[in-house]
mmCIF file of C-alpha atoms in Angstrom:
data_model
loop_
_atom_site.group_PDB
_atom_site.id
_atom_site.type_symbol
_atom_site.label_atom_id
_atom_site.label_comp_id
_atom_site.label_asym_id
_atom_site.label_seq_id
_atom_site.Cartn_x
_atom_site.Cartn_y
_atom_site.Cartn_z
ATOM 1 C CA MET A 1 131.147 130.491 143.411
ATOM 2 C CA TRP A 2 132.459 129.090 140.131
ATOM 3 C CA SER A 3 134.651 126.009 139.977
ATOM 4 C CA SER A 4 137.525 125.575 137.581
ATOM 5 C CA GLU A 5 135.228 123.502 135.324
ATOM 6 C CA GLY A 6 132.877 126.492 134.965
ATOM 7 C CA SER A 7 129.858 124.913 136.679
ATOM 8 C CA ARG A 8 128.096 126.637 139.532
ATOM 9 C CA HIS A 9 127.960 124.933 142.928
ATOM 10 C CA LEU A 10 125.103 125.586 145.318
ATOM 11 C CA PRO A 11 125.395 125.258 149.044
ATOM 12 C CA PRO A 12 124.240 121.800 150.283
ATOM 13 C CA VAL A 13 121.127 123.227 151.992
ATOM 14 C CA ALA A 14 119.905 124.900 148.802
ATOM 15 C CA THR A 15 120.488 121.705 146.799
ATOM 16 C CA LYS A 16 118.492 119.610 149.245
ATOM 17 C CA ARG A 17 115.598 122.076 149.324
ATOM 18 C CA THR A 18 115.354 122.791 145.619
ATOM 19 C CA GLY A 19 116.889 119.767 143.865
ATOM 20 C CA VAL A 20 113.866 117.455 143.445
ATOM 21 C CA PRO A 21 111.153 120.136 143.194
ATOM 22 C CA ALA A 22 113.279 122.110 140.742
ATOM 23 C CA ALA A 23 113.896 119.005 138.642
ATOM 24 C CA LEU A 24 110.167 118.201 138.648
ATOM 25 C CA ALA A 25 109.318 121.783 137.708
ATOM 26 C CA LEU A 26 111.851 121.684 134.854
ATOM 27 C CA LEU A 27 110.449 118.355 133.651
ATOM 28 C CA ALA A 28 106.906 119.787 133.719
ATOM 29 C CA VAL A 29 108.031 122.790 131.661
ATOM 30 C CA LEU A 30 109.819 120.584 129.137
ATOM 31 C CA VAL A 31 106.778 118.304 128.750
ATOM 32 C CA ALA A 32 104.440 121.290 128.400
ATOM 33 C CA CYS A 33 106.667 122.827 125.733
ATOM 34 C CA SER A 34 107.169 119.660 123.725
ATOM 35 C CA PRO A 35 105.194 119.746 120.501
ATOM 36 C CA ALA A 36 102.051 117.636 120.580
ATOM 37 C CA LEU A 37 101.948 117.719 116.798
ATOM 38 C CA ASP A 38 104.886 116.967 114.519
ATOM 39 C CA TRP A 39 104.286 119.523 111.738
ATOM 40 C CA ARG A 40 105.929 118.772 108.406
ATOM 41 C CA GLU A 41 105.699 120.198 104.905
ATOM 42 C CA VAL A 42 104.023 117.801 102.480
ATOM 43 C CA ARG A 43 104.138 118.197 98.689
ATOM 44 C CA PRO A 44 101.912 115.445 97.274
ATOM 45 C CA ASP A 45 103.134 114.283 93.856
ATOM 46 C CA GLY A 46 100.986 115.583 91.022
ATOM 47 C CA SER A 47 99.053 118.020 93.216
ATOM 48 C CA GLU A 48 100.996 121.283 92.763
ATOM 49 C CA ALA A 49 100.206 121.764 96.472
ATOM 50 C CA VAL A 50 102.140 122.442 99.631
ATOM 51 C CA VAL A 51 100.508 121.770 103.001
ATOM 52 C CA LEU A 52 101.697 121.471 106.594
ATOM 53 C CA MET A 53 100.481 118.251 108.170
ATOM 54 C CA PRO A 54 100.822 117.531 111.897
ATOM 55 C CA CYS A 55 101.786 113.883 111.397
ATOM 56 C CA LYS A 56 103.265 111.670 108.706
ATOM 57 C CA PRO A 57 100.478 111.031 106.199
ATOM 58 C CA ALA A 58 99.761 107.786 104.430
ATOM 59 C CA SER A 59 98.823 108.100 100.776
ATOM 60 C CA HIS A 60 95.907 106.322 99.095
ATOM 61 C CA ALA A 61 94.648 106.601 95.522
ATOM 62 C CA ARG A 62 91.484 105.127 94.030
ATOM 63 C CA ARG A 63 89.201 105.588 91.066
ATOM 64 C CA VAL A 64 85.950 107.340 91.912
ATOM 65 C CA GLU A 65 82.909 108.514 90.021
ATOM 66 C CA LEU A 66 81.398 111.792 91.100
ATOM 67 C CA ALA A 67 79.096 114.228 89.312
ATOM 68 C CA GLY A 68 79.263 112.213 86.097
ATOM 69 C CA SER A 69 83.071 112.206 86.010
ATOM 70 C CA GLU A 70 85.432 109.327 86.699
ATOM 71 C CA PHE A 71 88.877 110.214 88.045
ATOM 72 C CA THR A 72 91.624 109.158 90.432
ATOM 73 C CA TRP A 73 91.259 110.678 93.903
ATOM 74 C CA THR A 74 94.510 110.804 95.869
ATOM 75 C CA LEU A 75 94.282 111.248 99.621
ATOM 76 C CA HIS A 76 97.052 111.962 102.131
ATOM 77 C CA ALA A 77 95.804 111.425 105.683
ATOM 78 C CA CYS A 78 97.028 110.858 109.225
ATOM 79 C CA GLN A 79 95.775 110.941 112.805
ATOM 80 C CA ALA A 80 97.106 113.106 115.619
ATOM 81 C CA MET A 81 95.643 114.422 118.881
ATOM 82 C CA GLY A 82 92.385 112.562 118.285
ATOM 83 C CA MET A 83 91.815 114.237 114.921
ATOM 84 C CA THR A 84 92.069 112.931 111.375
ATOM 85 C CA TRP A 85 93.870 115.293 109.001
ATOM 86 C CA GLY A 86 93.354 114.861 105.276
ATOM 87 C CA PHE A 87 94.363 116.429 102.005
ATOM 88 C CA GLY A 88 92.890 115.054 98.778
ATOM 89 C CA PHE A 89 92.968 116.049 95.145
ATOM 90 C CA ALA A 90 92.115 114.960 91.617
ATOM 91 C CA ALA A 91 92.901 116.160 88.111
ATOM 92 C CA LEU A 92 89.807 116.243 85.931
ATOM 93 C CA ASP A 93 89.804 115.760 82.164
ATOM 94 C CA ASP A 94 86.858 118.062 81.489
ATOM 95 C CA PRO A 95 87.039 121.704 82.671
ATOM 96 C CA ALA A 96 83.246 121.940 82.370
ATOM 97 C CA ARG A 97 82.920 119.371 85.215
ATOM 98 C CA VAL A 98 85.023 121.216 87.813
ATOM 99 C CA ASP A 99 82.146 123.105 89.503
ATOM 100 C CA ASP A 100 79.909 120.003 89.543
ATOM 101 C CA VAL A 101 82.641 117.845 91.084
ATOM 102 C CA LEU A 102 83.469 120.493 93.688
ATOM 103 C CA ARG A 103 79.766 120.790 94.605
ATOM 104 C CA GLU A 104 79.533 116.982 94.975
ATOM 105 C CA LEU A 105 82.711 116.859 97.089
ATOM 106 C CA GLN A 106 81.086 119.371 99.453
ATOM 107 C CA ARG A 107 77.829 117.442 99.572
ATOM 108 C CA SER A 108 79.656 114.168 100.168
ATOM 109 C CA ALA A 109 81.853 115.553 102.978
ATOM 110 C CA LEU A 110 78.799 116.883 104.812
ATOM 111 C CA SER A 111 76.665 113.781 104.284
ATOM 112 C CA HIS A 112 79.398 111.492 105.684
ATOM 113 C CA ILE A 113 78.738 113.018 109.100
ATOM 114 C CA GLY A 114 75.007 113.519 108.674
ATOM 115 C CA ALA A 115 75.195 117.283 108.156
ATOM 116 C CA SER A 116 73.345 119.271 105.523
ATOM 117 C CA ASP A 117 75.251 122.557 105.828
ATOM 118 C CA GLY A 118 78.066 124.249 107.694
ATOM 119 C CA ASP A 119 79.193 127.624 108.943
ATOM 120 C CA PRO A 120 81.390 129.459 106.403
ATOM 121 C CA MET A 121 84.944 130.316 107.452
ATOM 122 C CA PRO A 122 87.599 132.441 105.710
ATOM 123 C CA LEU A 123 89.711 130.621 103.118
ATOM 124 C CA GLN A 124 92.747 131.991 101.309
ATOM 125 C CA VAL A 125 94.774 129.536 99.233
ATOM 126 C CA ASP A 126 97.672 131.111 97.349
ATOM 127 C CA GLY A 127 97.623 130.019 93.711
ATOM 128 C CA ALA A 128 94.010 128.777 93.712
ATOM 129 C CA THR A 129 91.644 129.723 90.902
ATOM 130 C CA PRO A 130 89.027 132.119 92.283
ATOM 131 C CA GLY A 131 85.540 130.692 92.137
ATOM 132 C CA ALA A 132 82.136 130.631 93.757
ATOM 133 C CA ARG A 133 82.528 127.014 94.909
ATOM 134 C CA ALA A 134 85.759 127.562 96.860
ATOM 135 C CA ALA A 135 84.802 127.366 100.529
ATOM 136 C CA ARG A 136 85.851 126.486 104.051
ATOM 137 C CA LEU A 137 83.184 125.205 106.405
ATOM 138 C CA SER A 138 82.894 124.357 110.074
ATOM 139 C CA VAL A 139 80.471 121.461 110.468
ATOM 140 C CA GLN A 140 78.853 119.567 113.348
ATOM 141 C CA GLY A 141 77.555 116.077 112.784
ATOM 142 C CA ARG A 142 77.462 112.472 113.942
ATOM 143 C CA LEU A 143 79.451 109.397 113.048
ATOM 144 C CA PRO A 144 77.574 106.246 112.008
ATOM 145 C CA ASP A 145 77.843 104.977 115.611
ATOM 146 C CA GLY A 146 76.051 108.115 116.859
ATOM 147 C CA ARG A 147 79.057 109.907 118.390
ATOM 148 C CA ALA A 148 79.188 113.663 117.886
ATOM 149 C CA VAL A 149 81.904 114.878 115.526
ATOM 150 C CA GLN A 150 83.272 118.214 114.348
ATOM 151 C CA GLN A 151 84.795 118.902 110.971
ATOM 152 C CA GLN A 152 86.507 121.797 109.288
ATOM 153 C CA VAL A 153 86.790 121.266 105.573
ATOM 154 C CA ALA A 154 88.005 123.360 102.634
ATOM 155 C CA PHE A 155 87.369 122.981 98.910
ATOM 156 C CA PHE A 156 89.253 124.821 96.183
ATOM 157 C CA VAL A 157 90.399 124.573 92.569
ATOM 158 C CA ARG A 158 93.333 125.300 90.321
ATOM 159 C CA GLY A 159 92.511 124.912 86.659
ATOM 160 C CA THR A 160 91.074 121.403 86.352
ATOM 161 C CA ARG A 161 92.431 120.142 89.686
ATOM 162 C CA VAL A 162 90.021 119.978 92.607
ATOM 163 C CA TYR A 163 91.182 119.867 96.225
ATOM 164 C CA GLN A 164 89.747 119.077 99.634
ATOM 165 C CA ALA A 165 91.484 119.599 102.989
ATOM 166 C CA SER A 166 89.852 118.501 106.237
ATOM 167 C CA VAL A 167 90.246 118.043 109.962
ATOM 168 C CA VAL A 168 87.752 115.749 111.708
ATOM 169 C CA GLY A 169 87.457 114.776 115.361
ATOM 170 C CA THR A 170 85.205 114.752 118.381
ATOM 171 C CA VAL A 171 86.774 118.171 118.960
ATOM 172 C CA VAL A 172 88.659 120.141 116.309
ATOM 173 C CA LEU A 173 91.248 122.363 117.972
ATOM 174 C CA ALA A 174 90.909 125.841 116.447
ATOM 175 C CA GLU A 175 94.554 126.956 116.560
ATOM 176 C CA GLU A 176 95.879 123.704 115.109
ATOM 177 C CA ALA A 177 93.219 123.642 112.391
ATOM 178 C CA GLN A 178 94.045 127.257 111.501
ATOM 179 C CA THR A 179 97.739 126.355 111.103
ATOM 180 C CA PHE A 180 96.759 123.540 108.735
ATOM 181 C CA PHE A 181 94.420 125.635 106.576
ATOM 182 C CA ASP A 182 96.713 128.689 106.532
ATOM 183 C CA SER A 183 99.528 126.518 105.159
ATOM 184 C CA LEU A 184 97.635 125.503 102.019
ATOM 185 C CA SER A 185 99.186 126.853 98.828
ATOM 186 C CA LEU A 186 99.470 125.877 95.172
ATOM 187 C CA ARG A 187 102.688 126.368 93.212
#
């Protein structure tokens, strides 16, 4: 039966039997459907990149020396669901140094968790310069305190800009990591 206000009234017996369990079931569905990650499009200044990040990243820039080149490395990173999500980049002055810097970025990312190699994964970054050093790896390692850690990390280039995107945690959730890496593009 419909009231003049347009709301449906249930008989008192049905309300008593289903009211609380139905409300709890609805609450459980709403909680289960609420996003655990707050995906947002990030366009780091000076990067020519677009990436979806699952949390609001903080930005840090510092001068580094790697593979005989000194440059400013800019990192956008945040933590969500027990994982650290990062996107870093640098513009190099010398095009001849790009491959060396990319190789050292890979070595450094692996050595930070005590790994020497990783399992290759598919990587497609729209707008990236094709090259032998572009890669995405799945890596197992250990933190300095001995805890096991997983990492998925990608390295790619556009002209003289080098990029690294990574997800690190005790467990890296495959679907969420795939969303992150699939979103990478250069414009």
